[in-house]
Short mmCIF file of C-alpha atoms in Angstrom, two decimals:
data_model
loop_
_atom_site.label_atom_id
_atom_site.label_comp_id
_atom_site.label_asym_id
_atom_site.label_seq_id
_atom_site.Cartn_x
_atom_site.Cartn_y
_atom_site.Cartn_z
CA UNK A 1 70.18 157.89 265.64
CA UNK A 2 69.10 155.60 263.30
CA UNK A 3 72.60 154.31 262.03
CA UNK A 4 73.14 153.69 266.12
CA UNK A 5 69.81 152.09 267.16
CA UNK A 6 69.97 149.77 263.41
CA UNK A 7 74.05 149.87 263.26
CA UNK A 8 73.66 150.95 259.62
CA UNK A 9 77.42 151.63 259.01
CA UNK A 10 78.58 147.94 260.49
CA UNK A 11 75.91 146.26 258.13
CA UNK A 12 77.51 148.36 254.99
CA UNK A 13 74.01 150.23 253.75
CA UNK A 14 72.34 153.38 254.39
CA UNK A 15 69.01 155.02 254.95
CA UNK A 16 68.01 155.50 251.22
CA UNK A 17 69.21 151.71 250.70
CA UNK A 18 67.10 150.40 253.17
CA UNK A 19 64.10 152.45 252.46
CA UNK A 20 64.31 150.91 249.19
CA UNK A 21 64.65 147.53 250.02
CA UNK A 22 61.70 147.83 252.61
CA UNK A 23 59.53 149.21 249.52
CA UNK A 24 60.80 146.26 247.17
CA UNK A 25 59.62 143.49 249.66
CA UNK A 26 56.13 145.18 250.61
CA UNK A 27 55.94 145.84 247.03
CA UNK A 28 56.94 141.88 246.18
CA UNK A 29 54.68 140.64 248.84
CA UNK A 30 51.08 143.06 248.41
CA UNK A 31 49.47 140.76 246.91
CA UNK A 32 48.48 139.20 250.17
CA UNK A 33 46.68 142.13 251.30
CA UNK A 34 43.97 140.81 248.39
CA UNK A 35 44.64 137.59 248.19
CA UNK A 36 44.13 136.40 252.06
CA UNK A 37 40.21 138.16 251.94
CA UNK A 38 39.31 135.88 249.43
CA UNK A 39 40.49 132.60 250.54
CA UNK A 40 39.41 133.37 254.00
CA UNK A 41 36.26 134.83 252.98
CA UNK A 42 35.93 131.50 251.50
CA UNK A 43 35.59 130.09 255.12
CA UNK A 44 33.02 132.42 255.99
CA UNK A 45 34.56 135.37 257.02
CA UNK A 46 34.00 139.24 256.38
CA UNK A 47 36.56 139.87 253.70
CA UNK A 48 36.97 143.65 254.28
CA UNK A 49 37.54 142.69 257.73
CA UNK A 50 39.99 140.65 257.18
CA UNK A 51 42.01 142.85 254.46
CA UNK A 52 42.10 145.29 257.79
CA UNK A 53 43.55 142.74 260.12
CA UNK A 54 46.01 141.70 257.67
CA UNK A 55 47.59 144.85 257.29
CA UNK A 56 47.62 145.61 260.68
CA UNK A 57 48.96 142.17 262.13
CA UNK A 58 51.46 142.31 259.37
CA UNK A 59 52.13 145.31 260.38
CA UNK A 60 53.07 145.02 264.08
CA UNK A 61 55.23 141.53 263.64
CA UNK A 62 57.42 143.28 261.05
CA UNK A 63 57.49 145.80 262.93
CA UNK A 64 58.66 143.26 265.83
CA UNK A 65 60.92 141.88 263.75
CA UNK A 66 62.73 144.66 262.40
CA UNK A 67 62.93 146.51 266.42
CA UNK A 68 63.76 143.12 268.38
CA UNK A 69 66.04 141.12 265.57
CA UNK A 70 67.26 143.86 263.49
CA UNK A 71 66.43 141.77 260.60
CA UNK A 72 65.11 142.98 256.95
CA UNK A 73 62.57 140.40 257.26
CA UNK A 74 59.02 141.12 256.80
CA UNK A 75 56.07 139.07 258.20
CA UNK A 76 52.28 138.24 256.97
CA UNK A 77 49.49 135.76 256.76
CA UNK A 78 51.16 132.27 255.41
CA UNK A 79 50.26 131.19 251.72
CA UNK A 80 49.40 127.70 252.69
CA UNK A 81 48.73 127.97 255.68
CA UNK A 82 45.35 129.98 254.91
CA UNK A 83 44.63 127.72 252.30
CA UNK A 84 44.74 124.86 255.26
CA UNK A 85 42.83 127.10 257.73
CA UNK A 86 39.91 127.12 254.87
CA UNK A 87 39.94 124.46 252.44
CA UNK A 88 41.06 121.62 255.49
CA UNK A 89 39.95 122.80 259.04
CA UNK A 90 36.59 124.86 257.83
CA UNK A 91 35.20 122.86 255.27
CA UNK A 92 36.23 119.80 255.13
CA UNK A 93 36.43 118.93 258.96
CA UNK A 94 33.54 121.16 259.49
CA UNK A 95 34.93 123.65 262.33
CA UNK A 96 34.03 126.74 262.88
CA UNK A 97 36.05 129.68 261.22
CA UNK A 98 36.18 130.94 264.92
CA UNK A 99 37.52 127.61 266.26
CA UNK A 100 40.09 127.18 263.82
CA UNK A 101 41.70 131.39 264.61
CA UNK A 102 41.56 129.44 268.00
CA UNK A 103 43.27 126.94 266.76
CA UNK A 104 46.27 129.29 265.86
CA UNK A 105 45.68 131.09 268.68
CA UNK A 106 46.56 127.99 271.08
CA UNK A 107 49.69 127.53 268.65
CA UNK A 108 50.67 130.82 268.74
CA UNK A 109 51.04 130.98 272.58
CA UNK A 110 53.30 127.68 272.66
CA UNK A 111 55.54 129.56 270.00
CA UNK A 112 55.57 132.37 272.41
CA UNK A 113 56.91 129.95 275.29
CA UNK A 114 59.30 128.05 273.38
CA UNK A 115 60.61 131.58 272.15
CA UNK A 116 61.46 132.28 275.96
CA UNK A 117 63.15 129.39 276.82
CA UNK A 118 64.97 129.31 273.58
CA UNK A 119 64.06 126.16 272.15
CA UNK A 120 63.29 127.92 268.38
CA UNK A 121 66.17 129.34 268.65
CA UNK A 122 68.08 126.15 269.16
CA UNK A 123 66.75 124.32 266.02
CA UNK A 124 67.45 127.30 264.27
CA UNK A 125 71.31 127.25 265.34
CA UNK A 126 71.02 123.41 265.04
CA UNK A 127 70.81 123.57 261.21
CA UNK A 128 74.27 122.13 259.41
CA UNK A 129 75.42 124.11 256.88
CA UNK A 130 74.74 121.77 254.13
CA UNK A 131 70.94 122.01 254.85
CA UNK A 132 71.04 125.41 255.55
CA UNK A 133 72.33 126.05 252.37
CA UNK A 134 69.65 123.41 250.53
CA UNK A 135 67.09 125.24 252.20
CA UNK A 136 67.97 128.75 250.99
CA UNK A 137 68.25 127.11 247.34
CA UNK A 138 64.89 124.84 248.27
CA UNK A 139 63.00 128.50 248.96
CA UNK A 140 64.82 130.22 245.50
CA UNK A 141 63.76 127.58 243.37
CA UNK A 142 60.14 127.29 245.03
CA UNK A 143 59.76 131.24 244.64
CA UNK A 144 61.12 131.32 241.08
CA UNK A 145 57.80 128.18 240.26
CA UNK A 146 55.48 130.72 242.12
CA UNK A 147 56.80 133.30 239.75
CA UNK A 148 56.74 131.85 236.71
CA UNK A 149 53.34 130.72 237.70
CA UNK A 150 52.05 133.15 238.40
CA UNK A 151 53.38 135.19 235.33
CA UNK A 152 51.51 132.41 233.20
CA UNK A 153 55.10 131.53 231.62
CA UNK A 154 54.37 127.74 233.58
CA UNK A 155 50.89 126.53 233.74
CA UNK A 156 50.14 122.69 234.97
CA UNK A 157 49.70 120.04 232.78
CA UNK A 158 48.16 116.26 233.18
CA UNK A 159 50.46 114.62 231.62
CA UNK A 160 53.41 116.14 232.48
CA UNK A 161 52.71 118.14 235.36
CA UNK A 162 54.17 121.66 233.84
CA UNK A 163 54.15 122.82 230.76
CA UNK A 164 55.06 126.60 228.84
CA UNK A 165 52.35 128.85 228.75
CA UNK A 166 50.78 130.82 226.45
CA UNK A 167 53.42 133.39 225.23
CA UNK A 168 50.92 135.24 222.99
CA UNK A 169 49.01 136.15 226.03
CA UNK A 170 48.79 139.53 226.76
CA UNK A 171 49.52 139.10 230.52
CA UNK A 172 52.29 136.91 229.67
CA UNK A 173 53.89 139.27 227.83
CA UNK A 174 54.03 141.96 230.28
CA UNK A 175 55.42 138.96 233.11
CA UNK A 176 58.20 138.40 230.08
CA UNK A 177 58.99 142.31 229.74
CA UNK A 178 59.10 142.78 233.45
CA UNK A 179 61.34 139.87 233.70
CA UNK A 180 63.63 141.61 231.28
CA UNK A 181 63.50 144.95 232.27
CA UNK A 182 64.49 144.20 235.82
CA UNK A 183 67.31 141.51 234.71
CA UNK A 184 68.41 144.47 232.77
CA UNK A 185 68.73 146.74 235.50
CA UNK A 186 69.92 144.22 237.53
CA UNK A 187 72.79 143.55 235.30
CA UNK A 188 73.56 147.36 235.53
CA UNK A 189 73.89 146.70 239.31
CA UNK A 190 70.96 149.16 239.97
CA UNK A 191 70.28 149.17 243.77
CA UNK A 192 66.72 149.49 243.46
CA UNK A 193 66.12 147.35 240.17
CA UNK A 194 63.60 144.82 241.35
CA UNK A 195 61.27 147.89 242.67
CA UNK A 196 61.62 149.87 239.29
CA UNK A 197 60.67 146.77 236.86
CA UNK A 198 57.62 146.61 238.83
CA UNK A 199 56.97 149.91 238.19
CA UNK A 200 57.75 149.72 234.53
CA UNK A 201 55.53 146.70 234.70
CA UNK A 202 52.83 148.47 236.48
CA UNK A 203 52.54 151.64 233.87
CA UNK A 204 52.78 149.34 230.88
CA UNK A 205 50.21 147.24 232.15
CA UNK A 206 47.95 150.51 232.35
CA UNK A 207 49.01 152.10 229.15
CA UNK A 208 47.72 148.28 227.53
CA UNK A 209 44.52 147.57 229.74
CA UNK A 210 45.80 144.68 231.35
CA UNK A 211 45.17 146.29 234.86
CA UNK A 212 42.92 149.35 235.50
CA UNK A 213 43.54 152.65 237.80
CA UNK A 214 41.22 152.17 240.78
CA UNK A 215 42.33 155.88 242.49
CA UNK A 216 44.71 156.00 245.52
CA UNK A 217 43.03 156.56 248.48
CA UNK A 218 40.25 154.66 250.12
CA UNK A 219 38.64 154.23 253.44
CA UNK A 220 40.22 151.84 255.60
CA UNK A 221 37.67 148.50 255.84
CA UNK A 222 35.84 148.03 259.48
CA UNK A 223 37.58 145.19 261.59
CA UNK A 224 34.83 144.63 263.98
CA UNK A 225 33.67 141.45 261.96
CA UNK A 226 36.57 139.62 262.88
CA UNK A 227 37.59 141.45 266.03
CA UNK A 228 38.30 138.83 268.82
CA UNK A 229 35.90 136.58 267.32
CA UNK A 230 38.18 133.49 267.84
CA UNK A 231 36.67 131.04 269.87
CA UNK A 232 39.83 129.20 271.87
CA UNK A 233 37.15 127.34 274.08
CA UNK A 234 36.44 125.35 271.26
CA UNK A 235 39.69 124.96 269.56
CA UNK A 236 40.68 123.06 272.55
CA UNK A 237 38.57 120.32 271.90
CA UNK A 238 39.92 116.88 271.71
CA UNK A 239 39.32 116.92 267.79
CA UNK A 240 41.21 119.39 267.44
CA UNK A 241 44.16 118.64 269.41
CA UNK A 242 45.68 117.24 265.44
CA UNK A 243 44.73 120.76 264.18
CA UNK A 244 46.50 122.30 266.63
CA UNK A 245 49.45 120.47 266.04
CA UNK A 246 49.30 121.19 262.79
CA UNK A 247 49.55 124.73 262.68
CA UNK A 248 51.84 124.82 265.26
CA UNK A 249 53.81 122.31 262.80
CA UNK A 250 53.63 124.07 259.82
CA UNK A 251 54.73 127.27 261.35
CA UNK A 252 57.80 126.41 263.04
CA UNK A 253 59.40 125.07 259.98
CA UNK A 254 58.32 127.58 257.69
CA UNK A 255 59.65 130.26 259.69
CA UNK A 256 62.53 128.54 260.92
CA UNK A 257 63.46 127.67 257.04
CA UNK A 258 62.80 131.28 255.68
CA UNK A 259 64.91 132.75 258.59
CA UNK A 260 68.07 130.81 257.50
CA UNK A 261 67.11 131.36 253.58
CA UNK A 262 66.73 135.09 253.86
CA UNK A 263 69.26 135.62 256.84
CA UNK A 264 72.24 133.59 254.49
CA UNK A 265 70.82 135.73 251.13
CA UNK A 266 72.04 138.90 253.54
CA UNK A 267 74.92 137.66 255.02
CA UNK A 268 73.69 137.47 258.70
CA UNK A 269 74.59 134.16 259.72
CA UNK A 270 77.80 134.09 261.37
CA UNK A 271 80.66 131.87 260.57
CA UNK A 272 79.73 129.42 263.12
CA UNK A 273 76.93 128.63 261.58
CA UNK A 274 74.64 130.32 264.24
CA UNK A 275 72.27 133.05 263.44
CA UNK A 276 72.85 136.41 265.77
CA UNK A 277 69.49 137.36 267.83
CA UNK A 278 67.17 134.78 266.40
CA UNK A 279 64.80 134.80 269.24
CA UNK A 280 63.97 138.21 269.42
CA UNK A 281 62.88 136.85 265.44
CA UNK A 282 60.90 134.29 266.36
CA UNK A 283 59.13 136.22 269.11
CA UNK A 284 58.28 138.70 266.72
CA UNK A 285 56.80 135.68 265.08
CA UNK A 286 54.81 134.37 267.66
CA UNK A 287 53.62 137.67 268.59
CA UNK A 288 52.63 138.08 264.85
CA UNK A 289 50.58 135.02 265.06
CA UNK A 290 48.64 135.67 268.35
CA UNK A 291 47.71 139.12 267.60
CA UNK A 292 46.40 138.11 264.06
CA UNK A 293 44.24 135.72 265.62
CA UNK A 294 42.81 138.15 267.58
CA UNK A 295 42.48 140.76 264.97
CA UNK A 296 40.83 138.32 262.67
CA UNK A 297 43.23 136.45 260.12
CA UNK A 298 44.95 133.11 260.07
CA UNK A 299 48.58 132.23 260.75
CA UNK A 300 51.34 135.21 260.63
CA UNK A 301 54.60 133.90 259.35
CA UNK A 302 58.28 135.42 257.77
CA UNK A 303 57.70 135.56 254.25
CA UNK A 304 60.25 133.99 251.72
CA UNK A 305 59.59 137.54 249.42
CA UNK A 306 61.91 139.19 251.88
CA UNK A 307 64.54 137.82 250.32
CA UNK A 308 63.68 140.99 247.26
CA UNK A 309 63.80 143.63 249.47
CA UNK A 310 67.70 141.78 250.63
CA UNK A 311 68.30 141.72 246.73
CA UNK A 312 67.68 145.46 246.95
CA UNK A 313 69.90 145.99 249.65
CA UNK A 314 68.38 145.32 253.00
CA UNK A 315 70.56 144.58 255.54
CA UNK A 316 68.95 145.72 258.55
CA UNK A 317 65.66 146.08 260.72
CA UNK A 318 65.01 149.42 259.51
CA UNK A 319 63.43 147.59 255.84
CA UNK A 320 61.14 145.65 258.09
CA UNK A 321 60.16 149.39 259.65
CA UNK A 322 59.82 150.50 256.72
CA UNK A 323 57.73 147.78 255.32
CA UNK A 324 55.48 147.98 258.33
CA UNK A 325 54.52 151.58 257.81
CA UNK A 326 54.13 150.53 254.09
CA UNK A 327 51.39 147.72 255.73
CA UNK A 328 49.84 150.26 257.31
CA UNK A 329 49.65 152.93 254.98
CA UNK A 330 47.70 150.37 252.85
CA UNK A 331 44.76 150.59 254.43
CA UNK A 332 44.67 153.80 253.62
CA UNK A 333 45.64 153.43 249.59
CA UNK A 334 44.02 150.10 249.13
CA UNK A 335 43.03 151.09 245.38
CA UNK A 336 46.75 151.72 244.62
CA UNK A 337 47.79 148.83 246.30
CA UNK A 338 45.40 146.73 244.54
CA UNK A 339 46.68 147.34 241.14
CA UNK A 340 49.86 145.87 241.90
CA UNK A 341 48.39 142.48 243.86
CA UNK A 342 45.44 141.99 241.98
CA UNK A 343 45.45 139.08 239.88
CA UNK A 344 44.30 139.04 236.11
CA UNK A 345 41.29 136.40 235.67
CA UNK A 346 42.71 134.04 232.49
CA UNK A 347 39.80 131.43 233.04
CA UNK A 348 39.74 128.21 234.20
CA UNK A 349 40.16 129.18 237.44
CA UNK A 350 43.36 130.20 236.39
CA UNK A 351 44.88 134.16 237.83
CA UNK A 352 48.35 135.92 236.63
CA UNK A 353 50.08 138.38 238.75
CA UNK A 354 52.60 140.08 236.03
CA UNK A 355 53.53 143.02 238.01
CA UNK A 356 54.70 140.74 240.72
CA UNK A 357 55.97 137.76 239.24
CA UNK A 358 59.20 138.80 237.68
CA UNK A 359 60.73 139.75 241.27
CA UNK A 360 59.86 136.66 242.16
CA UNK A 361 61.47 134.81 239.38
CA UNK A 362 64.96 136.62 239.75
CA UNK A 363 64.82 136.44 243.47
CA UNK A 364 64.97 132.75 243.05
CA UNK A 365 67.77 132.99 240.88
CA UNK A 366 69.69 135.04 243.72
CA UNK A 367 68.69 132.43 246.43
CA UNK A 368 70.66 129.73 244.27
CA UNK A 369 73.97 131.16 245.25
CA UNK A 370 74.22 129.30 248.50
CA UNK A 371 74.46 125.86 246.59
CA UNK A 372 78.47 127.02 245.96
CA UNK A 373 78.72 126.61 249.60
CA UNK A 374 77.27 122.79 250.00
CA UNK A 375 79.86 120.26 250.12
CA UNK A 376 79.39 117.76 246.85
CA UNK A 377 82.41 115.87 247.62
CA UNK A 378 80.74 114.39 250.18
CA UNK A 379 77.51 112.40 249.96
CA UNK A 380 76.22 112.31 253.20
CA UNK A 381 75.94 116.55 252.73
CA UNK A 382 75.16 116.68 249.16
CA UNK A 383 72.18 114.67 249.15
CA UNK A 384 70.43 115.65 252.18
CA UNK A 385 70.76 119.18 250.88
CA UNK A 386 70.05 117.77 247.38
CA UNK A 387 66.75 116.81 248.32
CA UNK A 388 66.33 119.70 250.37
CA UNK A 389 66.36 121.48 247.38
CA UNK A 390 64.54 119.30 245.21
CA UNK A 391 61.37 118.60 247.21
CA UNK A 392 60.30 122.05 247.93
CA UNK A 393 59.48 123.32 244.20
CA UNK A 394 58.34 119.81 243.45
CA UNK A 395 56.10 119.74 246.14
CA UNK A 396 55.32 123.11 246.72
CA UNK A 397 56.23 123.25 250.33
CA UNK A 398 58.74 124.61 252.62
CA UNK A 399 58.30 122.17 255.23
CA UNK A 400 58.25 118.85 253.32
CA UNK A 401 61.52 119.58 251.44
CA UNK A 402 62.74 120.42 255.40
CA UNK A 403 61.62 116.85 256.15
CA UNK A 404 63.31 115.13 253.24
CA UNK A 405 66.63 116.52 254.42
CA UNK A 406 66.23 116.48 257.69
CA UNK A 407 65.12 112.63 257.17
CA UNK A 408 68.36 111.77 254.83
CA UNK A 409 71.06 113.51 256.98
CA UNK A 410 70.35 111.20 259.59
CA UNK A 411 69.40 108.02 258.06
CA UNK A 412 73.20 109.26 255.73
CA UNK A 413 75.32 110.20 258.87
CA UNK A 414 74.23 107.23 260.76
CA UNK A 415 75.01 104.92 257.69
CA UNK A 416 78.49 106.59 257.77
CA UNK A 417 78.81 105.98 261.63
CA UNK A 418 79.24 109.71 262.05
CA UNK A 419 75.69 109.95 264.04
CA UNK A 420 77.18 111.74 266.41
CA UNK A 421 77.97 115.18 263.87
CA UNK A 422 74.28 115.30 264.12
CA UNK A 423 72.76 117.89 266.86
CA UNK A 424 70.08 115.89 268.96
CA UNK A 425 67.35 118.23 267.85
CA UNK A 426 67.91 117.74 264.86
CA UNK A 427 67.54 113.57 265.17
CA UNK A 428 64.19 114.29 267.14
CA UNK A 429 62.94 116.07 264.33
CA UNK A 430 63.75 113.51 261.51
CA UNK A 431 61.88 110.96 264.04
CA UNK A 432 59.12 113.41 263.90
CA UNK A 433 59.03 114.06 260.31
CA UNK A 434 59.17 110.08 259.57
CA UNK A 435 56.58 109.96 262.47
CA UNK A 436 54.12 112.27 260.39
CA UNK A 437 54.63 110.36 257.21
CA UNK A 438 53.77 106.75 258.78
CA UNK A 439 50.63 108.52 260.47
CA UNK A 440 49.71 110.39 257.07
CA UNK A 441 49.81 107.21 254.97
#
C-alpha cells in the first residue's frame, strides 16, 4: 500500500530509507521546537504555548506536503521570519503580537488563492535553470554559514565580518568531531550517516557535560494562550497593509526557493525544467501558514534542512509523514527533544548548537552539486546564478540572493537582446525586487 499510494519503487527507495531520512530532517531541524518559544515569547507571547502550536502546525503542513505533493519536504515556523514578526512588527512598530499572527493570517489566505489558480506554481516552473541551480547552491552555502555558526567554528568579527572560532572550546570540539564522524560515514556511503553523527554527537556531548539528560517524556504544554488569539480585524489596518505585504513577500520566495533547492538535491524536477505537482506543495504551504496563525505561531514555511533528510535518502512524501508524526510525538518527549535543539550559552549573547551543526555543514556541501549544471560559458547565466549564490550566505537571506539574480538575468538578457528567453513572471518580479530596493533606500 504504501509503495502504491507514495510510488516507492519508481522513486528508487524503500520504507526503512525513508523512515530514515524523515528522522534525519526532524532530527536536523528540532531545534525550532525551542528556539521559536523564545523569540516569540520575546513579543509577548506564552512560550509553552507556542512550543505546542509549533509542533502541531508543523505537523499538519508536512503532513500536507508529504500526502498532496509527495515530496520529502518538511515544513515549520520560518527562521527570519519570526525574528521579523518580533524584533520589526511587535516592537519596533509597536503592534500587537495578535495583530501581527493577523498579519500572516491575511497573507496566508492570498497564498491559499494564488495556490488555486496556479499562479505559485507558475513562478515556480518559471525559474531558468541557471537560477535554479544558483539557488540550490545559494541555500547550500547559506546552510553550511548557519552550521559552522552555529558549531562556533565561525563567529563574527568587526573588522572582518567572520573570523575562526575558538577551537579549544569544548562545544567546538564536539561540532568538529561530529563534523568528522558523519563525513566519515558519509564517505562509507552509509544511508543513514547524517542521523548517526548526531547521535554520536549527542552521547559524547553527555558523556563530557556539554549537554545534560532532561528525561524523555513530558506533558505536552497548554495551547489555549495562543489559541485563535490573532486579531485579523486589526491586521487589516491601513498601517499595516506594508506588513502584510511583507510577510506575504518573504514567504513566497522562501518557499518557492527551498522547493527548487531541495526538489533538484532529490532529483524531482523534470527535464523540462518544471517541477511535478508543485501546487499541491505550496497549498500545503499556505495551509501551514493559516493554521499556525490560528494555533498561535508566526509564519509556516518549507525548511532548507530538508535537504538532510534527501541526503539520507528521501525521495518521497512518506519522510514528510514520517517527520510529521516525529512533530507530534514531540510534544510528548519534549525533554529528549530538547537535548538535541538546545543551544549551549558561550556568553556574549552568543549560543552553539553542536549536535546539529555538522548536518548542516555537510548538507551544504551536497547542495553545491548543482553548480556543475550552470552554464559558465555564458555570462548572461553564470552571473545571474553567480550572484544568486553569492548574496544569500553573504546576506543571510534566501530572498535577497533571489532578487540579485532575478534582477541580473534581466537587466543581462535584455543587454544581450535575448529579453524575450525570459518568462514574463519572471520580468515582473525583477521590477518588483528593484521596486523594493528604491522604496527601502
Amino acid at each position: 500500500m504504501l509503495d502504491r499510494f507514495f510510488q516507492l519503487h519508481a522513486h528508487q527507495t524503500t520504507v526503512r530509507r525513508e523512515i530514515g531520512a524523515g528522522a534525519t530532517t526532524f532530527v536536523t531541524m528540532s531545534y525550532i521546537i525551542f528556539v521559536q518559544p523564545v523569540v516569540l515569547g520575546a513579543a509577548g507571547m506564552d512560550p509553552g504555548a507556542v512550543m505546542t502550536a509549533t509542533c502541531l502546525s508543523s505537523a499538519l503542513a508536512t503532513l500536507l506536503m508529504g500526502l498532496l505533493a509527495n515530496y520529502p519536504i518538511a515544513l515549520a515556523p520560518g527562521m527570519g521570519h519570526n525574528f521579523f514578526f518580533t524584533y520589526t512588527v511587535v516592537i519596533l512598530l509597536g503592534y500587537t503580537w495578535q495583530q501581527a499572527l493577523g498579519a500572516i493570517f491575511v497573507s496566508g489566505v492570498l497564498f491559499i488563492v494564488l495556490a488555486f489558480i496556479g499562479f505559485r506554481e507558475r513562478l515556480l516552473n518559471a525559474v531558468p535553470a541557471a537560477l535554479r541551480n544558483g539557488i540550490a547552491a545559494g541555500i547550500g552555502l547559506l546552510i553550511a554559514l548557519v552550521g559552522l555558526q552555529w558549531g562556533g567554528i565561525v563567529v563574527d568579527s568587526p573588522g572582518t565580518l567572520v573570523q575562526l572560532g575558538s577551537l579549544g572550546s569544548l562545544p567546538v570540539l564536539l561540532t568538529v568531531l561530529g563534523l568528522a564522524v558523519t563525513s566519515i560515514l558519509l564517505a562509507w556511503r552509509v544511508r543513514a550517516a547524517i542521523l548517526l553523527g548526531i547521535v554520536t554527537t549527542l552521547v559524547v556531548g553527555l558523556a563530557l557535560g556539554v549537554t545534560e539528560f532532561h528525561g524523555v517524556v513530558g506533558r505536552p504544554p497548554a495551547l489555549r494562550a495562543t489559541f485563535l488569539q490573532l486579531d485579523v480585524l486589526g491586521a487589516l489596518q491601513t498601517g499595516m497593509l506594508s506588513v502584510i505585504f511583507v510577510f506575504f513577500f518573504l514567504d513566497l520566495f522562501d518557499t518557492v526557493g527551498t522547493l527548487i533547492g531541495v526538489t533538484q538535491e532529490a532529483g524531482l524536477v523534470r527535464e523540462d525544467g518544471t517541477l511535478p505537482r508543485a501546487r499541491g506543495a505550496l497549498l500545503a504551504d499556505a495551509i501551514g501558514t493559516v493554521s499556525g496563525t490560528l494555533l498561535g505561531t508566526s509564519t509556516i514555511t518549507s525548511y532548507v534542512e530538508s535537504a538532510a533528510g534527501v541526503t539520507a535518502g528521501g525521495r518521497t512524501g512518506l519522510a514528510s509523514v514520517v517527520t510529521a508524526l516525529l512533530f507530534v510525538s514531540a510534544l510528548f518527549c519534549a525533554p529528549l527533544v530538547a537535548m538535541i535543539g538546545r543551544g549551549v550559552p558561550m556568553g556574549e549573547g552568543r549560543v552553539l548548537y553542536p549536535m546539529v551543526a555538522p548536518a548542516l555543514i555537510l548538507v551544504g556541501s551536497y547542495m553545491m552539486k548543482s553548480v556543475v549544471r550552470i552554464e559558465w560559458s555564458d555570462p548572461s547565466e553564470a552571473i545571474p546564478a553567480f550572484l544568486t549564490i553569492l548574496v544569500m550566505p553573504l546576506t543571510f537571506s534566501i530572498t535577497e540572493g533571489i532578487a540579485f539574480g532575478f534582477i541580473a538575468y534581466v537587466v543581462l538578457k535584455g543587454a544581450r537582446g535575448r529579453l524575450r528567453e525570459v518568462p514574463l513572471l519572471i520580468q515582473v518580479f525583477a521590477g518588483l525586487f528593484v521596486l523594493r530596493y528604491l522604496l527601502l533606500s
